[in-house]
Short mmCIF file of C-alpha atoms in Angstrom, two decimals:
data_model
loop_
_atom_site.label_atom_id
_atom_site.label_comp_id
_atom_site.label_asym_id
_atom_site.label_seq_id
_atom_site.Cartn_x
_atom_site.Cartn_y
_atom_site.Cartn_z
CA UNK A 1 86.42 106.77 120.13
CA UNK A 2 86.71 109.70 122.47
CA UNK A 3 83.70 111.71 123.55
CA UNK A 4 84.54 114.91 121.69
CA UNK A 5 87.97 114.58 120.04
CA UNK A 6 89.68 112.45 117.42
CA UNK A 7 93.39 111.67 117.76
CA UNK A 8 95.12 111.33 114.38
CA UNK A 9 98.48 109.53 114.35
CA UNK A 10 100.23 112.33 112.48
CA UNK A 11 99.98 114.41 115.66
CA UNK A 12 96.75 116.35 115.14
CA UNK A 13 93.67 116.51 117.33
CA UNK A 14 90.31 117.19 115.69
CA UNK A 15 87.64 118.52 118.03
CA UNK A 16 83.95 119.30 117.84
CA UNK A 17 82.34 122.54 119.11
CA UNK A 18 80.33 120.63 121.74
CA UNK A 19 80.97 117.30 123.50
CA UNK A 20 79.70 114.42 121.34
CA UNK A 21 80.33 110.71 121.02
CA UNK A 22 81.88 109.65 117.72
CA UNK A 23 80.81 106.20 116.48
CA UNK A 24 82.07 106.15 112.87
CA UNK A 25 85.02 107.52 110.91
CA UNK A 26 86.15 107.87 107.28
CA UNK A 27 89.05 109.54 105.45
CA UNK A 28 88.86 110.54 101.79
CA UNK A 29 91.22 108.81 99.30
CA UNK A 30 93.38 111.93 99.00
CA UNK A 31 93.96 112.00 102.77
CA UNK A 32 92.80 115.60 103.12
CA UNK A 33 89.27 115.29 104.55
CA UNK A 34 88.20 113.47 107.72
CA UNK A 35 84.55 112.76 108.50
CA UNK A 36 83.12 111.38 111.75
CA UNK A 37 79.55 110.42 112.64
CA UNK A 38 78.04 110.81 116.09
CA UNK A 39 75.53 108.94 118.23
CA UNK A 40 73.79 112.06 119.58
CA UNK A 41 73.17 114.52 118.00
CA UNK A 42 72.87 112.67 114.68
CA UNK A 43 75.41 114.71 112.73
CA UNK A 44 78.48 114.19 110.56
CA UNK A 45 81.49 116.40 111.33
CA UNK A 46 83.93 117.18 108.51
CA UNK A 47 87.50 118.46 109.09
CA UNK A 48 90.41 119.51 106.93
CA UNK A 49 93.28 117.26 107.98
CA UNK A 50 95.95 119.74 106.84
CA UNK A 51 95.01 122.52 109.24
CA UNK A 52 92.61 120.64 111.62
CA UNK A 53 89.80 123.11 110.86
CA UNK A 54 86.18 122.04 111.15
CA UNK A 55 84.75 122.55 107.67
CA UNK A 56 81.12 121.60 108.10
CA UNK A 57 78.54 119.87 110.29
CA UNK A 58 76.15 117.78 108.19
CA UNK A 59 72.72 117.04 109.57
CA UNK A 60 69.66 115.26 108.22
CA UNK A 61 69.72 111.86 109.89
CA UNK A 62 67.19 110.91 112.54
CA UNK A 63 69.37 108.27 114.21
CA UNK A 64 72.99 107.58 115.13
CA UNK A 65 75.35 107.74 112.14
CA UNK A 66 76.95 104.31 112.51
CA UNK A 67 78.97 104.03 109.28
CA UNK A 68 80.73 106.37 106.83
CA UNK A 69 82.56 105.78 103.54
CA UNK A 70 84.09 107.93 100.81
CA UNK A 71 83.74 107.18 97.12
CA UNK A 72 87.17 105.91 95.95
CA UNK A 73 87.11 108.07 92.81
CA UNK A 74 85.05 111.13 93.73
CA UNK A 75 84.38 113.38 96.70
CA UNK A 76 81.08 111.70 97.57
CA UNK A 77 80.52 110.82 101.22
CA UNK A 78 78.03 108.08 102.11
CA UNK A 79 76.56 107.97 105.62
CA UNK A 80 74.46 105.15 107.08
CA UNK A 81 72.16 105.61 110.04
CA UNK A 82 69.84 103.72 112.32
CA UNK A 83 66.99 105.74 110.84
CA UNK A 84 67.06 103.36 107.87
CA UNK A 85 68.60 105.73 105.34
CA UNK A 86 71.89 106.13 103.50
CA UNK A 87 72.70 109.66 102.34
CA UNK A 88 75.09 110.45 99.48
CA UNK A 89 76.59 113.94 99.53
CA UNK A 90 79.26 115.48 97.31
CA UNK A 91 81.38 117.53 99.71
CA UNK A 92 82.77 119.66 96.87
CA UNK A 93 79.36 120.48 95.32
CA UNK A 94 77.03 121.54 98.10
CA UNK A 95 74.46 123.35 95.96
CA UNK A 96 72.26 120.22 95.69
CA UNK A 97 70.48 118.25 98.38
CA UNK A 98 72.02 114.88 99.30
CA UNK A 99 70.58 111.76 97.70
CA UNK A 100 68.79 109.51 100.18
CA UNK A 101 68.43 105.73 99.90
CA UNK A 102 65.59 104.35 102.02
CA UNK A 103 65.76 100.90 103.64
CA UNK A 104 63.15 98.82 105.41
CA UNK A 105 65.19 98.58 108.63
CA UNK A 106 68.14 100.18 110.41
CA UNK A 107 71.33 100.41 108.34
CA UNK A 108 74.47 99.39 110.25
CA UNK A 109 77.25 99.17 107.62
CA UNK A 110 78.15 100.21 104.09
CA UNK A 111 81.01 100.02 101.59
CA UNK A 112 81.74 101.45 98.13
CA UNK A 113 82.76 99.21 95.25
CA UNK A 114 86.38 99.97 94.18
CA UNK A 115 85.19 101.60 90.94
CA UNK A 116 82.80 103.86 92.91
CA UNK A 117 79.77 102.93 90.80
CA UNK A 118 77.95 100.81 93.38
CA UNK A 119 77.50 100.71 97.11
CA UNK A 120 76.70 97.81 99.45
CA UNK A 121 74.65 98.35 102.61
CA UNK A 122 73.79 96.01 105.48
CA UNK A 123 70.75 96.21 107.73
CA UNK A 124 69.70 94.63 111.03
CA UNK A 125 67.38 92.41 109.00
CA UNK A 126 70.40 90.48 107.72
CA UNK A 127 70.09 91.86 104.18
CA UNK A 128 72.97 93.04 102.01
CA UNK A 129 71.62 95.51 99.45
CA UNK A 130 73.54 96.69 96.38
CA UNK A 131 72.70 100.11 94.94
CA UNK A 132 73.65 102.04 91.81
CA UNK A 133 75.35 105.25 92.91
CA UNK A 134 74.27 107.27 89.86
CA UNK A 135 70.49 106.91 90.21
CA UNK A 136 70.23 105.22 93.65
CA UNK A 137 68.41 102.26 92.15
CA UNK A 138 68.49 98.82 93.75
CA UNK A 139 70.67 96.34 91.82
CA UNK A 140 70.15 93.21 93.91
CA UNK A 141 69.85 91.91 97.46
CA UNK A 142 71.43 89.02 99.36
CA UNK A 143 69.59 87.57 102.35
CA UNK A 144 72.31 86.49 104.75
CA UNK A 145 70.25 85.71 107.81
CA UNK A 146 70.51 81.95 107.41
CA UNK A 147 74.16 82.14 106.40
CA UNK A 148 75.27 84.09 109.45
CA UNK A 149 72.95 82.24 111.86
CA UNK A 150 74.62 79.77 114.17
CA UNK A 151 75.59 79.51 117.79
CA UNK A 152 73.19 79.60 120.71
CA UNK A 153 73.67 82.16 123.43
CA UNK A 154 73.06 81.35 127.08
CA UNK A 155 69.88 83.40 127.22
CA UNK A 156 68.44 82.32 123.86
CA UNK A 157 65.07 80.60 124.12
CA UNK A 158 65.38 79.03 120.65
CA UNK A 159 67.94 76.73 119.10
CA UNK A 160 70.60 78.11 116.78
CA UNK A 161 68.82 76.63 113.74
CA UNK A 162 65.64 78.59 114.46
CA UNK A 163 67.10 81.80 115.87
CA UNK A 164 68.28 84.15 113.13
CA UNK A 165 66.55 87.32 114.31
CA UNK A 166 69.53 88.71 116.21
CA UNK A 167 72.13 87.84 113.55
CA UNK A 168 73.13 90.50 111.05
CA UNK A 169 76.20 91.96 109.38
CA UNK A 170 77.91 94.92 111.04
CA UNK A 171 80.89 95.24 108.66
CA UNK A 172 81.21 94.72 104.92
CA UNK A 173 83.88 95.34 102.28
CA UNK A 174 84.48 94.63 98.58
CA UNK A 175 87.28 92.60 97.08
CA UNK A 176 89.83 94.44 94.93
CA UNK A 177 88.05 93.55 91.68
CA UNK A 178 84.59 94.29 93.07
CA UNK A 179 83.23 90.83 92.27
CA UNK A 180 82.90 89.64 95.88
CA UNK A 181 81.97 91.08 99.26
CA UNK A 182 83.19 90.02 102.68
CA UNK A 183 80.71 90.43 105.54
CA UNK A 184 80.89 89.80 109.27
CA UNK A 185 78.82 90.73 112.29
CA UNK A 186 77.47 89.54 115.64
CA UNK A 187 78.00 85.89 114.80
CA UNK A 188 80.80 83.35 114.82
CA UNK A 189 80.77 83.28 111.00
CA UNK A 190 82.27 85.54 108.33
CA UNK A 191 80.77 85.12 104.86
CA UNK A 192 82.11 85.73 101.33
CA UNK A 193 79.51 86.33 98.61
CA UNK A 194 79.76 86.55 94.82
CA UNK A 195 77.76 89.65 93.93
CA UNK A 196 76.66 89.04 90.33
CA UNK A 197 75.28 85.55 91.07
CA UNK A 198 74.25 86.44 94.64
CA UNK A 199 75.62 83.19 96.04
CA UNK A 200 77.56 82.29 99.18
CA UNK A 201 81.08 81.21 98.21
CA UNK A 202 82.29 80.23 101.68
CA UNK A 203 81.80 81.03 105.32
CA UNK A 204 84.45 80.85 108.02
CA UNK A 205 84.06 80.23 111.75
CA UNK A 206 86.36 82.74 113.41
CA UNK A 207 86.50 81.16 116.87
CA UNK A 208 86.12 77.78 118.53
CA UNK A 209 86.58 79.15 122.04
CA UNK A 210 83.80 77.51 124.05
CA UNK A 211 84.04 80.13 126.78
CA UNK A 212 82.60 82.75 124.40
CA UNK A 213 78.85 83.12 124.20
CA UNK A 214 77.42 82.03 120.85
CA UNK A 215 80.10 79.49 119.83
CA UNK A 216 78.19 76.34 120.78
CA UNK A 217 75.19 75.34 118.68
CA UNK A 218 73.69 73.28 121.51
CA UNK A 219 73.81 74.09 125.21
CA UNK A 220 74.37 71.51 127.93
CA UNK A 221 70.92 70.26 128.94
CA UNK A 222 71.90 69.83 132.59
CA UNK A 223 72.28 73.61 132.89
CA UNK A 224 68.85 74.32 131.40
CA UNK A 225 65.71 74.59 133.49
CA UNK A 226 62.11 75.51 132.91
CA UNK A 227 62.94 79.22 132.99
CA UNK A 228 66.20 79.06 131.05
CA UNK A 229 69.86 78.54 131.98
CA UNK A 230 70.40 77.70 135.63
CA UNK A 231 74.06 78.64 135.98
CA UNK A 232 75.47 80.49 132.99
CA UNK A 233 78.70 81.45 134.75
CA UNK A 234 79.58 78.07 136.29
CA UNK A 235 80.28 79.81 139.59
CA UNK A 236 80.91 78.13 142.92
CA UNK A 237 81.50 79.12 146.56
CA UNK A 238 80.25 82.27 148.21
CA UNK A 239 79.93 84.18 144.91
CA UNK A 240 77.49 81.73 143.35
CA UNK A 241 74.08 83.08 142.35
CA UNK A 242 71.29 81.06 143.94
CA UNK A 243 68.44 83.38 142.92
CA UNK A 244 67.25 81.01 140.18
CA UNK A 245 66.71 78.22 142.74
CA UNK A 246 64.18 80.16 144.82
CA UNK A 247 60.94 78.10 145.05
CA UNK A 248 58.35 79.38 142.62
CA UNK A 249 60.85 81.56 140.70
CA UNK A 250 61.09 80.80 136.99
CA UNK A 251 63.77 83.35 136.15
CA UNK A 252 66.87 84.79 137.73
CA UNK A 253 67.62 88.21 139.09
CA UNK A 254 66.73 90.83 136.47
CA UNK A 255 69.20 93.21 138.07
CA UNK A 256 72.19 90.94 137.49
CA UNK A 257 75.05 92.61 135.62
CA UNK A 258 77.00 89.43 134.92
CA UNK A 259 77.34 88.33 131.30
CA UNK A 260 79.64 86.36 129.03
CA UNK A 261 81.66 87.82 126.18
CA UNK A 262 79.84 87.25 122.90
CA UNK A 263 81.68 86.05 119.79
CA UNK A 264 81.45 88.57 116.95
CA UNK A 265 83.36 90.20 114.09
CA UNK A 266 83.98 93.88 114.68
CA UNK A 267 85.59 94.70 111.31
CA UNK A 268 86.49 92.88 108.07
CA UNK A 269 88.84 93.89 105.23
CA UNK A 270 90.27 92.46 102.01
CA UNK A 271 93.90 92.87 100.98
CA UNK A 272 94.72 94.81 97.82
CA UNK A 273 95.66 91.56 96.02
CA UNK A 274 92.45 89.79 97.00
CA UNK A 275 94.41 86.75 98.22
CA UNK A 276 94.16 87.63 101.92
CA UNK A 277 91.49 89.00 104.19
CA UNK A 278 91.37 89.82 107.87
CA UNK A 279 88.83 90.29 110.60
CA UNK A 280 88.92 91.69 114.14
CA UNK A 281 87.04 89.77 116.81
CA UNK A 282 86.92 89.61 120.60
CA UNK A 283 90.01 87.39 120.51
CA UNK A 284 92.16 89.61 118.29
CA UNK A 285 93.12 89.87 114.62
CA UNK A 286 92.54 86.90 112.32
CA UNK A 287 94.28 86.80 108.91
CA UNK A 288 93.24 84.28 106.25
CA UNK A 289 95.28 83.67 103.10
CA UNK A 290 95.16 81.55 99.96
CA UNK A 291 98.94 81.13 100.19
CA UNK A 292 100.52 78.66 102.57
CA UNK A 293 103.65 80.77 102.97
CA UNK A 294 101.92 83.79 104.50
CA UNK A 295 103.58 83.32 107.89
CA UNK A 296 106.17 85.20 109.89
CA UNK A 297 109.43 83.27 109.58
CA UNK A 298 112.25 85.01 111.48
CA UNK A 299 114.94 82.44 110.49
CA UNK A 300 118.43 83.98 110.20
CA UNK A 301 117.12 87.26 111.64
CA UNK A 302 119.37 88.12 114.58
CA UNK A 303 120.96 91.16 116.15
CA UNK A 304 123.65 91.28 113.46
CA UNK A 305 121.12 91.70 110.66
CA UNK A 306 120.49 95.44 110.65
CA UNK A 307 120.19 98.17 108.00
CA UNK A 308 123.63 99.39 109.06
CA UNK A 309 125.11 95.97 108.40
CA UNK A 310 123.52 95.96 104.93
CA UNK A 311 125.13 99.32 104.16
CA UNK A 312 128.51 98.06 105.40
CA UNK A 313 128.37 95.03 103.11
CA UNK A 314 127.47 97.26 100.18
CA UNK A 315 130.54 99.44 100.85
CA UNK A 316 132.75 96.34 101.00
CA UNK A 317 131.32 95.04 97.73
CA UNK A 318 129.71 91.93 99.30
CA UNK A 319 126.50 92.37 97.33
CA UNK A 320 125.20 88.83 97.81
CA UNK A 321 125.32 89.02 101.59
CA UNK A 322 123.83 92.52 101.54
CA UNK A 323 120.91 91.28 99.43
CA UNK A 324 120.22 88.30 101.68
CA UNK A 325 120.28 90.47 104.80
CA UNK A 326 117.93 93.04 103.23
CA UNK A 327 115.52 90.25 102.28
CA UNK A 328 115.54 89.02 105.90
CA UNK A 329 114.68 92.54 107.06
CA UNK A 330 111.93 92.66 104.41
CA UNK A 331 112.15 96.42 103.87
CA UNK A 332 111.32 97.44 100.31
CA UNK A 333 113.47 100.60 100.20
CA UNK A 334 116.50 98.70 101.49
CA UNK A 335 116.08 95.78 99.07
CA UNK A 336 115.66 98.19 96.14
CA UNK A 337 118.82 100.04 97.12
CA UNK A 338 120.85 96.80 97.19
CA UNK A 339 119.43 95.67 93.84
CA UNK A 340 120.22 98.96 92.09
CA UNK A 341 123.71 99.29 93.62
CA UNK A 342 124.70 95.80 92.47
CA UNK A 343 127.00 96.13 89.40
CA UNK A 344 125.62 94.82 86.13
CA UNK A 345 128.40 92.22 85.77
CA UNK A 346 127.79 90.92 89.33
CA UNK A 347 124.06 90.20 88.95
CA UNK A 348 124.62 86.57 87.99
CA UNK A 349 126.81 85.85 91.04
CA UNK A 350 124.41 87.62 93.41
CA UNK A 351 121.36 85.74 92.07
CA UNK A 352 123.11 82.38 92.52
CA UNK A 353 123.80 83.22 96.17
CA UNK A 354 120.08 83.61 96.94
CA UNK A 355 118.51 80.45 98.36
CA UNK A 356 115.04 79.08 97.79
CA UNK A 357 113.84 80.56 101.10
CA UNK A 358 114.10 84.11 99.75
CA UNK A 359 113.51 83.39 96.06
CA UNK A 360 109.79 84.18 96.01
CA UNK A 361 110.35 87.39 97.94
CA UNK A 362 113.13 88.49 95.56
CA UNK A 363 110.88 87.90 92.54
CA UNK A 364 108.25 90.15 94.12
CA UNK A 365 110.75 92.90 94.90
CA UNK A 366 112.27 92.84 91.40
CA UNK A 367 108.81 93.18 89.85
CA UNK A 368 107.85 96.00 92.22
CA UNK A 369 111.13 97.89 91.75
CA UNK A 370 110.90 97.60 87.97
CA UNK A 371 107.50 99.31 87.88
CA UNK A 372 108.84 102.84 88.41
CA UNK A 373 112.50 102.50 87.43
CA UNK A 374 114.02 103.92 84.23
CA UNK A 375 116.66 101.14 84.24
CA UNK A 376 114.69 98.73 82.06
CA UNK A 377 117.64 96.75 80.69
CA UNK A 378 119.18 96.45 84.15
CA UNK A 379 116.04 94.87 85.61
CA UNK A 380 115.56 92.67 82.56
CA UNK A 381 118.99 91.23 83.32
CA UNK A 382 117.85 90.48 86.87
CA UNK A 383 114.77 88.69 85.52
CA UNK A 384 116.87 86.71 83.03
CA UNK A 385 119.40 85.60 85.65
CA UNK A 386 116.63 84.59 88.06
CA UNK A 387 115.00 82.40 85.43
CA UNK A 388 118.27 80.88 84.23
CA UNK A 389 119.66 80.10 87.69
CA UNK A 390 116.46 79.12 89.48
CA UNK A 391 114.39 77.79 86.57
CA UNK A 392 114.29 74.15 87.82
CA UNK A 393 113.16 75.28 91.28
CA UNK A 394 110.44 77.52 89.81
CA UNK A 395 109.22 74.66 87.59
CA UNK A 396 109.24 72.13 90.41
CA UNK A 397 107.29 74.31 92.84
CA UNK A 398 105.41 76.51 90.39
CA UNK A 399 102.36 76.63 92.64
CA UNK A 400 104.31 78.40 95.37
CA UNK A 401 105.98 80.85 92.99
CA UNK A 402 103.04 81.45 90.65
CA UNK A 403 101.94 84.74 92.21
CA UNK A 404 105.45 86.23 92.17
CA UNK A 405 106.17 84.93 88.67
CA UNK A 406 102.95 86.43 87.33
CA UNK A 407 103.78 89.77 88.93
CA UNK A 408 107.21 89.75 87.27
CA UNK A 409 105.77 88.64 83.91
CA UNK A 410 103.10 91.35 83.97
CA UNK A 411 105.67 94.01 84.76
CA UNK A 412 108.02 92.87 81.96
CA UNK A 413 105.09 92.89 79.53
CA UNK A 414 104.07 96.37 80.68
CA UNK A 415 107.55 97.79 80.18
CA UNK A 416 107.77 96.06 76.79
CA UNK A 417 104.54 97.70 75.68
CA UNK A 418 105.83 101.08 76.87
CA UNK A 419 109.10 100.75 74.95
CA UNK A 420 107.30 99.46 71.87
CA UNK A 421 104.91 102.41 71.92
CA UNK A 422 107.76 104.86 72.36
CA UNK A 423 109.64 103.34 69.42
CA UNK A 424 106.54 103.46 67.24
CA UNK A 425 106.01 107.13 68.05
CA UNK A 426 109.64 107.96 67.24
CA UNK A 427 109.88 105.81 64.12
CA UNK A 428 109.74 108.64 61.59
CA UNK A 429 112.04 110.81 63.67
CA UNK A 430 114.61 108.01 63.70
CA UNK A 431 114.26 107.55 59.94
CA UNK A 432 114.84 111.29 59.44
CA UNK A 433 117.95 111.27 61.64
CA UNK A 434 119.29 108.27 59.73
CA UNK A 435 118.70 109.96 56.36
CA UNK A 436 120.41 113.13 57.57
CA UNK A 437 123.41 111.09 58.64
CA UNK A 438 123.65 109.53 55.20
CA UNK A 439 123.46 112.96 53.53
CA UNK A 440 126.29 114.28 55.70
CA UNK A 441 128.41 111.32 54.71
#
């Protein structure tokens, strides 16, 4: 981040009174408050995003504030620092001193559980600690040093099996249900833990690029000498470094500025469904999914498939073609418009025109559109036609369609419960209206 200013994509610039280096950032769930931690001085700056005003400068840490997080349900801000503490402060109730959680080593990352009742912190000792937010008591700890260990760097004097001192988590996040945590750091591995049982579910190697430092578990013995690696850059010609071959010298030039890029995870995050997660490394963005169909498939997407073409087909009454084109564009607002502008009597014909390639996506969109629509019967007809026309395909490949089918089933059940509750509340009113009608007759 910039030395003394934050650039927000809505077109606002948030500045500090004096030049500082920001190293951490957090935005509250309501999108109104922005907080940023600095490396020196060790403060947290708080702005109002609506008017870009600096609201407060929070002090109290004795080291760089390397991580910030807002409670998902309340206005509590958690700040982690290299001084080994995590401070919890309610920004809307400043009359009390912030709660402080002490750790045995520097804290480098933290994350709130989705329900806001617990917080996970990571230290340079490789520990993941879980704390109760209400009383700041320790719930449990997970020692991840052995899990994240692996890969020998060029300058390591120990093998990867025995060198876990420099491996720790620098980013952590909870799954949507709060049962698991995803953690990554300065290692080639990203780990997923189950919190209640404190067990490692799985770990992933994010890179197999042998040119990155820390990918190989064993170094080539021909490049190792008594004082360490002889030629860590595999250079040749006039630019080669011959300092390590000087008679009597057991180490190279201490002033050398040459190094290799180290493999590491800079940030990890779960998706809202819990079926995908992503990490950012030196090589880019890596996305992992439980579903085999989570790929970009631009088949039938050409220059003729545009939002304008969808609108033209709607005006001509070609609802099937308009729906297929909107599904190719994969824009929710456009798909919802086509679904709701399709006449009730044409739903069956439109559903039959949809192929298996777009079936799963259409199921998802129908379920999502039904969640906030007052046209319950209209969307129930869509669900019925989808099941009647594509039932054999759904049964044959139920594994591929299970997620979309469950989403649609849950939404139908939710709307059924809402209608049932409404009818139960109006039962006596309906009976009264019926009795009055009989009296008038």
